[in-house]
CSV table of C-alpha atoms in Angstrom, one decimal:
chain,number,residue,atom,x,y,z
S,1,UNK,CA,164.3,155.6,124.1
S,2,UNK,CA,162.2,154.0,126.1
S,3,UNK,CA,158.8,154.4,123.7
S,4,UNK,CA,160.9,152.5,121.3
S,5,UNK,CA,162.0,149.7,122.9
S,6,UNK,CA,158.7,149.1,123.7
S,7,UNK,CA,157.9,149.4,120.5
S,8,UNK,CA,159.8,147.4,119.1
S,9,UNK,CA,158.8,144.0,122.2
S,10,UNK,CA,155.3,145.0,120.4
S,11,UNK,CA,155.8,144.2,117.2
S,12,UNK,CA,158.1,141.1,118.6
S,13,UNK,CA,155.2,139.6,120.3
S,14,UNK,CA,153.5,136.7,118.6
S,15,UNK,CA,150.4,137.2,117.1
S,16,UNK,CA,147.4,134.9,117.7
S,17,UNK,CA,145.1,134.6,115.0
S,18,UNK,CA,141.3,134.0,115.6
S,19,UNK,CA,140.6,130.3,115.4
S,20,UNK,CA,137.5,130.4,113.2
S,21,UNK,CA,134.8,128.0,115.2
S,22,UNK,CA,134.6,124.8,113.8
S,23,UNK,CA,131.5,123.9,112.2
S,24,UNK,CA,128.4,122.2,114.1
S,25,UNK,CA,128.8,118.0,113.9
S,26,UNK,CA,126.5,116.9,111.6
S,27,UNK,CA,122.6,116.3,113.2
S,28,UNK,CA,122.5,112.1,113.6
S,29,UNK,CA,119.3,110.6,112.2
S,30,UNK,CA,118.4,109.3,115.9
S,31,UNK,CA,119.5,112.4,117.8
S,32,UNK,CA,116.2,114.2,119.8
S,33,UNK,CA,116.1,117.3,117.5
S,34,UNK,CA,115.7,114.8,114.3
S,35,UNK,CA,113.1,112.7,116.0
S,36,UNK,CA,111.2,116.3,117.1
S,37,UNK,CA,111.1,117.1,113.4
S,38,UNK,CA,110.3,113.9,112.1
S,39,UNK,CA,107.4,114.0,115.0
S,40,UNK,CA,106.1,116.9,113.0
S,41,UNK,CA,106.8,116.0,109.7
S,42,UNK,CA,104.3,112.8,110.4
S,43,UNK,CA,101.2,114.7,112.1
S,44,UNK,CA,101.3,117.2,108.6
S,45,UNK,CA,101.3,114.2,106.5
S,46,UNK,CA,98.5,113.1,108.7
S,47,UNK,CA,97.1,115.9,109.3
S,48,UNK,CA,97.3,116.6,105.2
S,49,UNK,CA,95.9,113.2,104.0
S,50,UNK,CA,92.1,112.7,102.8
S,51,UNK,CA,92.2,108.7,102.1
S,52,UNK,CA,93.1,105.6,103.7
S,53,UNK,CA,94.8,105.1,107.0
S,54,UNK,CA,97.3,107.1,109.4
S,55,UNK,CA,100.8,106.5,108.9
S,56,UNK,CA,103.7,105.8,112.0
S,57,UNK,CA,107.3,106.8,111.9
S,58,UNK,CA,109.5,103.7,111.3
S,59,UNK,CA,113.1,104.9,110.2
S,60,UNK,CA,114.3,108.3,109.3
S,61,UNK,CA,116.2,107.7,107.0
S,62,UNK,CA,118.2,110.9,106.4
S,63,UNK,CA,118.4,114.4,107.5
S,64,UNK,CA,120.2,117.6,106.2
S,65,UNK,CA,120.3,121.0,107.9
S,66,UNK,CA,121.0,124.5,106.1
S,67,UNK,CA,121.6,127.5,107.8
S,68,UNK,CA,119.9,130.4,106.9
S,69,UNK,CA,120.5,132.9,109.1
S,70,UNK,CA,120.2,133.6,112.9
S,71,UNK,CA,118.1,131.3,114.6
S,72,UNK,CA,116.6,130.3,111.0
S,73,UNK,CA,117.1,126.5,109.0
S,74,UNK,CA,116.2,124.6,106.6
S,75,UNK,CA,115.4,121.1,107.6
S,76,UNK,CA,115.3,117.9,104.9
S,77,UNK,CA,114.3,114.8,106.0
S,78,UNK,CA,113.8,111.2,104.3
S,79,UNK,CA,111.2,109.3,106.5
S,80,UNK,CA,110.2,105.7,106.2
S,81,UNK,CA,106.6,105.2,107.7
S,82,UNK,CA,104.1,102.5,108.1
S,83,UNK,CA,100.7,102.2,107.5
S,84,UNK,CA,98.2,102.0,111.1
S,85,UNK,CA,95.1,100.9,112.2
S,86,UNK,CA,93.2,103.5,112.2
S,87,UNK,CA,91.4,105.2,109.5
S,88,UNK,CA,92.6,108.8,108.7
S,89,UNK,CA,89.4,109.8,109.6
S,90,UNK,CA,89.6,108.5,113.5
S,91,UNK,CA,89.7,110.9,116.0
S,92,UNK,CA,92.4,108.5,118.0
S,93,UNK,CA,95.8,109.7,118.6
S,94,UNK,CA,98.3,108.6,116.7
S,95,UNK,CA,100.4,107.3,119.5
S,96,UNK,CA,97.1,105.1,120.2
S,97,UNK,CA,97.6,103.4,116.8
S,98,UNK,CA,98.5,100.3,116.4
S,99,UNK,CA,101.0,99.9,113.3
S,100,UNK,CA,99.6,96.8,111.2
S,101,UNK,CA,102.1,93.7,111.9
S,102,UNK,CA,104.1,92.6,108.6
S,103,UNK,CA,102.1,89.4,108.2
S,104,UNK,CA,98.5,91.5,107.9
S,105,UNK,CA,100.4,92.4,104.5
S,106,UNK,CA,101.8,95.7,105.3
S,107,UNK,CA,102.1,99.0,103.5
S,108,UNK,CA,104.9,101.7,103.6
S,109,UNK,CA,105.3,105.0,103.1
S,110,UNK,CA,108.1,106.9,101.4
S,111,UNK,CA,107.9,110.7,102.3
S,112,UNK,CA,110.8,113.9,101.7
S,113,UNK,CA,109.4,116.6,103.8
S,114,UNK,CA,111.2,120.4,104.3
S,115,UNK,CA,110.8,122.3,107.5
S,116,UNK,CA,111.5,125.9,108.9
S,117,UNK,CA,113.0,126.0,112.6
S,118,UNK,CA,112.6,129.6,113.3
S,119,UNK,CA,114.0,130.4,117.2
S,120,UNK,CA,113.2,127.0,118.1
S,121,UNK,CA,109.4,126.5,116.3
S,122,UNK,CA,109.2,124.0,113.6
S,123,UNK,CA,106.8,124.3,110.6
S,124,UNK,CA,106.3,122.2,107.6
S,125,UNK,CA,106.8,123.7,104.5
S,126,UNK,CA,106.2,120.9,101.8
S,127,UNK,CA,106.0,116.9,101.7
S,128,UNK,CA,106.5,114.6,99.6
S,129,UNK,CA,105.0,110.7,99.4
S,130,UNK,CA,104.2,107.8,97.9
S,131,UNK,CA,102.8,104.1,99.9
S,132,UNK,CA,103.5,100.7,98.1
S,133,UNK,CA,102.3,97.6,99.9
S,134,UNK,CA,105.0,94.5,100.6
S,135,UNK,CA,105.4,92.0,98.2
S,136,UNK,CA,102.8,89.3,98.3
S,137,UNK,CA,106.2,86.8,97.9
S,138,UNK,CA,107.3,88.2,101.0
S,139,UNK,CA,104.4,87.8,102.9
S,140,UNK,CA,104.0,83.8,101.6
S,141,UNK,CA,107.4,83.3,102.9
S,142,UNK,CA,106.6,84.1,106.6
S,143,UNK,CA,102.9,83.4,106.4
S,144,UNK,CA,101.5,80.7,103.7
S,145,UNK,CA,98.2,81.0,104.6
S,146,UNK,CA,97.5,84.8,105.5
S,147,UNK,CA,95.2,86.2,102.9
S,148,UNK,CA,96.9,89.2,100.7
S,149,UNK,CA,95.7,92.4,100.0
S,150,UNK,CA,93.2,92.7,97.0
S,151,UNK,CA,91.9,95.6,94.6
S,152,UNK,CA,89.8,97.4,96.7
S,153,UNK,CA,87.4,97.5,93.1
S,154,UNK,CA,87.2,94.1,93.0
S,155,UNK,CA,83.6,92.4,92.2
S,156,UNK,CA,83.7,90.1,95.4
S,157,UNK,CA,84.9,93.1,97.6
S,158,UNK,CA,82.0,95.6,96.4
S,159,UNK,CA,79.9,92.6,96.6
S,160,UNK,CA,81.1,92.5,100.5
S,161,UNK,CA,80.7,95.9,101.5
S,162,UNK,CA,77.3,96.1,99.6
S,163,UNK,CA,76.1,93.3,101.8
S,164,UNK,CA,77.6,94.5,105.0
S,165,UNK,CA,76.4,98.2,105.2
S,166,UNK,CA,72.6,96.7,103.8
S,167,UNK,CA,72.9,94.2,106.9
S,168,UNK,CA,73.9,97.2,109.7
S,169,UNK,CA,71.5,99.6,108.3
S,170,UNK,CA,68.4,96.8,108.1
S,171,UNK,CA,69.2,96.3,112.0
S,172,UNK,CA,70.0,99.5,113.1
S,173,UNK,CA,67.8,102.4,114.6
S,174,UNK,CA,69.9,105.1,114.2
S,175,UNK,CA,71.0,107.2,111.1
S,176,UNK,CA,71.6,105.9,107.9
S,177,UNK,CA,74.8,105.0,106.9
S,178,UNK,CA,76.5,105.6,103.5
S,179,UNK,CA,79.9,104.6,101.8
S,180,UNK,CA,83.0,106.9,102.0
S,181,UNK,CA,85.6,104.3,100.8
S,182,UNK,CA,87.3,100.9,100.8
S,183,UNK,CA,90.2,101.2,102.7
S,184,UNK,CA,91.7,97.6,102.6
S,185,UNK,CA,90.0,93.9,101.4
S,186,UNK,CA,91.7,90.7,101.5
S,187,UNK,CA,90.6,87.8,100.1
S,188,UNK,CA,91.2,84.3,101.7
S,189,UNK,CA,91.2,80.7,99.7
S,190,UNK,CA,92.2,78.3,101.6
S,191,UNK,CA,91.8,76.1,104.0
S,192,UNK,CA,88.0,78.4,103.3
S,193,UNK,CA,86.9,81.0,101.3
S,194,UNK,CA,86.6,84.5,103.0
S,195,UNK,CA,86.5,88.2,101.7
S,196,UNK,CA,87.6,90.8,104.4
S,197,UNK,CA,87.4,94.2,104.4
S,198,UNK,CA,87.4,97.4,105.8
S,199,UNK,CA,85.4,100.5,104.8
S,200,UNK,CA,84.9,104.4,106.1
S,201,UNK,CA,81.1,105.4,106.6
S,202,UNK,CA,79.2,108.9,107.1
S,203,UNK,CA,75.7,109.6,108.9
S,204,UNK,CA,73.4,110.6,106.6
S,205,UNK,CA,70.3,113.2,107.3
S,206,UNK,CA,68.1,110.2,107.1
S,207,UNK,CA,66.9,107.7,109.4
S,208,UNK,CA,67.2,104.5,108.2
S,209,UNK,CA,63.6,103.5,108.3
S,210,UNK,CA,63.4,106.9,106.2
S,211,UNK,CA,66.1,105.4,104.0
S,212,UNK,CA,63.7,102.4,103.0
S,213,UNK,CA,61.4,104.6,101.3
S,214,UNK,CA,63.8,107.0,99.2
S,215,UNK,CA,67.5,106.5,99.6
S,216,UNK,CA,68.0,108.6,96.8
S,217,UNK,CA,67.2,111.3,99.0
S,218,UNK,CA,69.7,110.6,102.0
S,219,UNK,CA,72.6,112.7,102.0
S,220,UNK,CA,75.3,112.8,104.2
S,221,UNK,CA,75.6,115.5,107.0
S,222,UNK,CA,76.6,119.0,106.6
S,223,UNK,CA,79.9,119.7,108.6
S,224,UNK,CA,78.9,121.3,111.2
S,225,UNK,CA,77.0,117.8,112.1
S,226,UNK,CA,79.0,115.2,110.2
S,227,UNK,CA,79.2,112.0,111.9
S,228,UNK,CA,81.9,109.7,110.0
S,229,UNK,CA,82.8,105.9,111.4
S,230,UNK,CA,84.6,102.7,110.6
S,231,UNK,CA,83.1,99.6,109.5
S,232,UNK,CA,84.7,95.7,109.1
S,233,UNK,CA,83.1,93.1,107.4
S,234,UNK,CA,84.1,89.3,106.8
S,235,UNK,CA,81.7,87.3,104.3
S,236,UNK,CA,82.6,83.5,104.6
S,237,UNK,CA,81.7,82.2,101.3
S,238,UNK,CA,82.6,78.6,101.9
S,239,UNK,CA,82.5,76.1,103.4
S,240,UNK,CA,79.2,77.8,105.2
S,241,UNK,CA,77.8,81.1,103.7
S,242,UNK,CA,78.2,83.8,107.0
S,243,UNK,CA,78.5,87.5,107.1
S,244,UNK,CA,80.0,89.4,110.7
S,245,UNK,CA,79.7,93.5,110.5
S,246,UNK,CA,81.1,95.4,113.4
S,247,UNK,CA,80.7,99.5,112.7
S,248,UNK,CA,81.8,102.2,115.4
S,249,UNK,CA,80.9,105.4,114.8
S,250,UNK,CA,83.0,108.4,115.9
S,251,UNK,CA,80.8,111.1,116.6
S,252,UNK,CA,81.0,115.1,115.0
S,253,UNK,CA,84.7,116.3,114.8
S,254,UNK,CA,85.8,120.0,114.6
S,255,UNK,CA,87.5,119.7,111.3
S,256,UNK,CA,90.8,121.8,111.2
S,257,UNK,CA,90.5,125.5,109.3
S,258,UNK,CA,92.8,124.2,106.0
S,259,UNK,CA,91.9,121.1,106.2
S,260,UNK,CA,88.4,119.3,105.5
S,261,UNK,CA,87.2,116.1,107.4
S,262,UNK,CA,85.6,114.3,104.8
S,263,UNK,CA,87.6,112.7,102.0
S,264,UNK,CA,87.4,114.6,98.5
S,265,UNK,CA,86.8,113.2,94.9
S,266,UNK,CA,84.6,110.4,96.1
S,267,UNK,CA,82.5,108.1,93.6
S,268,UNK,CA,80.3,105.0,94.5
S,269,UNK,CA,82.5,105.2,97.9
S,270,UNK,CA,86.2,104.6,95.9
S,271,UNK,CA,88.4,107.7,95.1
S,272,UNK,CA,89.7,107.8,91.5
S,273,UNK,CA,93.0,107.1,92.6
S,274,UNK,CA,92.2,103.8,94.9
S,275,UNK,CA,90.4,102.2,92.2
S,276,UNK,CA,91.8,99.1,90.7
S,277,UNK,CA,95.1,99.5,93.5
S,278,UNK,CA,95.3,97.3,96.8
S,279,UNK,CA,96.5,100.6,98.9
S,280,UNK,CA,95.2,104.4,99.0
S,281,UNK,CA,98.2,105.8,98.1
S,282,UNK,CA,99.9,108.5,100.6
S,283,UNK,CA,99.1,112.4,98.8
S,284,UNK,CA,101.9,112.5,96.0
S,285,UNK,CA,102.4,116.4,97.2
S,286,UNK,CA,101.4,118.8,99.2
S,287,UNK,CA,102.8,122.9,99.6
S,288,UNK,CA,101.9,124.7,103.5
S,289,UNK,CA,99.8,127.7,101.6
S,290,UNK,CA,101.0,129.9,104.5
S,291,UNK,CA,104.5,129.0,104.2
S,292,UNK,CA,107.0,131.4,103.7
S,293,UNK,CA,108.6,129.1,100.6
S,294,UNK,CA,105.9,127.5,98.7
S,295,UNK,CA,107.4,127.5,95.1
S,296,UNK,CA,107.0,123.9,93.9
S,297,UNK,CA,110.0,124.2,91.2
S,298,UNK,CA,111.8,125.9,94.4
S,299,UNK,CA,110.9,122.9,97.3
S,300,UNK,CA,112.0,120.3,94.8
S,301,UNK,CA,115.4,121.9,93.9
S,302,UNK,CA,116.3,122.1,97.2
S,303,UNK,CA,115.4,119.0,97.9
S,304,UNK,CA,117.3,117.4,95.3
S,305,UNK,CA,120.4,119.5,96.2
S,306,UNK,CA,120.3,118.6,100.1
S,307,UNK,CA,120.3,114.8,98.6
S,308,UNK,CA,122.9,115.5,96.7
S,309,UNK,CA,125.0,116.7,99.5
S,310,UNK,CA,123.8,113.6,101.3
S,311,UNK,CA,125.6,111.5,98.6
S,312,UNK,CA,128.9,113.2,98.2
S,313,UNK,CA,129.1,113.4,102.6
S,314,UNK,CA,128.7,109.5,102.1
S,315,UNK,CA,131.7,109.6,99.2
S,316,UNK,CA,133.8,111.3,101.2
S,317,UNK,CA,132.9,109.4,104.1
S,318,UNK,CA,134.2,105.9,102.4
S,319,UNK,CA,137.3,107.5,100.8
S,320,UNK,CA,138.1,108.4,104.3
S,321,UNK,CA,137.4,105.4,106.1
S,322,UNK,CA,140.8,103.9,103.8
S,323,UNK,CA,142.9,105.5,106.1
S,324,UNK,CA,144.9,102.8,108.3
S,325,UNK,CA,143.4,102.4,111.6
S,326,UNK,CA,145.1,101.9,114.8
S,327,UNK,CA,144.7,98.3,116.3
S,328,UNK,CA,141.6,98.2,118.5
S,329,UNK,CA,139.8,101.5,116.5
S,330,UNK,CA,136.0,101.1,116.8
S,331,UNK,CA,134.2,104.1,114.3
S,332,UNK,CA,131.6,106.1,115.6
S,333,UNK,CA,128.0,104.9,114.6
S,334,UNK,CA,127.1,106.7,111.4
S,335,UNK,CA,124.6,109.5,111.7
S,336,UNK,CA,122.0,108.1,109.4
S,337,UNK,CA,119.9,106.2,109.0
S,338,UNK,CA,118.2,105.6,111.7
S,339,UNK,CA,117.2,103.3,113.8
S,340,UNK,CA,113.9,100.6,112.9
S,341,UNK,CA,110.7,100.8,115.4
S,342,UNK,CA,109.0,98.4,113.8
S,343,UNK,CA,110.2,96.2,111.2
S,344,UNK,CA,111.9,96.2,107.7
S,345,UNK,CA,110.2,96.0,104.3
């Protein structure tokens, strides 16, 4: 008798069902995780580029997380960056480079990257970007008189560099120098006429006495002695006729196993791609070989879906903001995007 009354408080008892855990808040653009994968995202872009300058995180503008499994995710980011001051080929860090100021005509980058976090290590698996300079209306508005960027194939430019690296090499003792590429060239008009640029160099196996006698035969260092630097030149055309060159050079750098020092496809000094545009554009794509997930069709897909998601959180996040408020109700920050370092474009 007892065995069933027991029984029967048992089956009386309420039952408590398992609260499943609710889901992880959604990572905020400006949280330390993001800004650790966005930290990595930028030094493979970097790391990954073979023209023009070094780019600087300046917004990220959106991030999406999917799980895949224990202590495994897939990471999506939308980063805004800005173009630096120093060459890609500069061994400075990039937290030593100075991002150029909005009136020196600046130039952004647009980049979709996708990571692996896998028990706590990050690793790129693709990116994504383009670079577009700001508007040379914008720039006139804040700055009449700043010169604007100009094709870096331009007659007056070539005639510029030509001049410069005839000038350093006539004075100096030291190796020959030879055009990599144009990285910017502006040209003032007024109150003067001035062309400026700025131009990547490599050491060549010849002196430059040597070089007088057969330049044809000068070619640059092999790699295990390579020697690159970074030249600026202003010719002054008017109202006086004056040319200033100031070159550094950097000295041999270990280039990385994947990932060659010297910039590719070269012609004359100007890459295909720079010729006849005022920026070298950021590398349109680029897959981690050693990546676990280096389908193309596969990377873009997923990209696309995790901005898809990104639109219909934002949907659902107006729809809901409708709902009466009380009196006094201040919403949270939204997650994304993030905040500017630098300035808008």
């Amino acid at each position: 008798m007892k065995a069933l009354i027991a029984l029967i408080l048992l089956v009386q008892l309420p039952i408590h069902k398992a609260v499943p855990a609710a889901p992880p808040a959604p990572l905020g653009c400006d949280d330390p995780e993001s800004e650790a994968a966005a930290e990595v995202a930028v030094n493979y872009i970097n790391g990954h580029s073979h023209h023009g300058y070094k780019f600087a995180l300046n917004r990220i503008e959106d991030i999406r997380v999917v799980p895949q499994g224990p202590n495994n995710e897939l990471i999506f980011l939308e980063l805004d960056l800005l173009e630096t001051k120093c060459h890609i080929l500069s061994p400075t860090p990039l937290a030593n480079c100075t991002v150029r100021s909005f009136a020196e005509h600046a130039v952004e980058g647009d980049c979709d990257v996708k990571l692996q976090k896998v028990d706590g290590t990050l690793s790129v698996l693709a990116s994504k970007c383009h670079s577009h300079a700001d508007s040379s209306e914008d720039i006139v508005k804040v700055c009449p008189d700043c010169p604007l960027l100009t094709s870096l194939n331009n007659t007056e430019v070539l005639e510029t560099v030509s001049a410069a690296l005839n000038d350093y090499n006539s004075k100096t003792t030291e190796s020959y120098l030879r055009l990599l590429e144009i990285g910017r060239a502006k040209i003032q008009y007024h109150p003067g006429h001035a062309v400026v640029t700025e131009f990547a160099v490599g050491a060549t196996n010849c002196s430059a006495q040597e070089a007088k006698a057969n330049v044809g035969a000068c070619q640059l260092l092999p790699e295990d002695q390579s020697n690159f630097g970074f030249c600026t030149a202003v010719m002054v055309k008017r109202p006086s006729q004056d040319l200033q060159v100031d070159c550094e050079l950097y000295g041999h750098q270990v280039p990385a196993p994947d990932i060659p020092l010297l910039p590719r496809d070269t012609s004359a000094g100007l890459a295909p791609s720079a010729a006849g545009f005022t920026n070298h554009n950021l590398r349109l794509a680029h897959n981690n070989p050693v990546a676990s997930e280096s389908s193309s069709s596969e990377i873009l897909r997923s990209m696309l879906a995790a901005k898809s998601v990104a639109k219909r959180a934002v949907a659902e996040a107006a729809q809901h903001d409708k709902v009466p408020r009380p009196v006094g109700f201040v919403p949270p920050p939204p997650p994304c995007p993030g905040r500017i370092r630098y300035f808008d474009i």
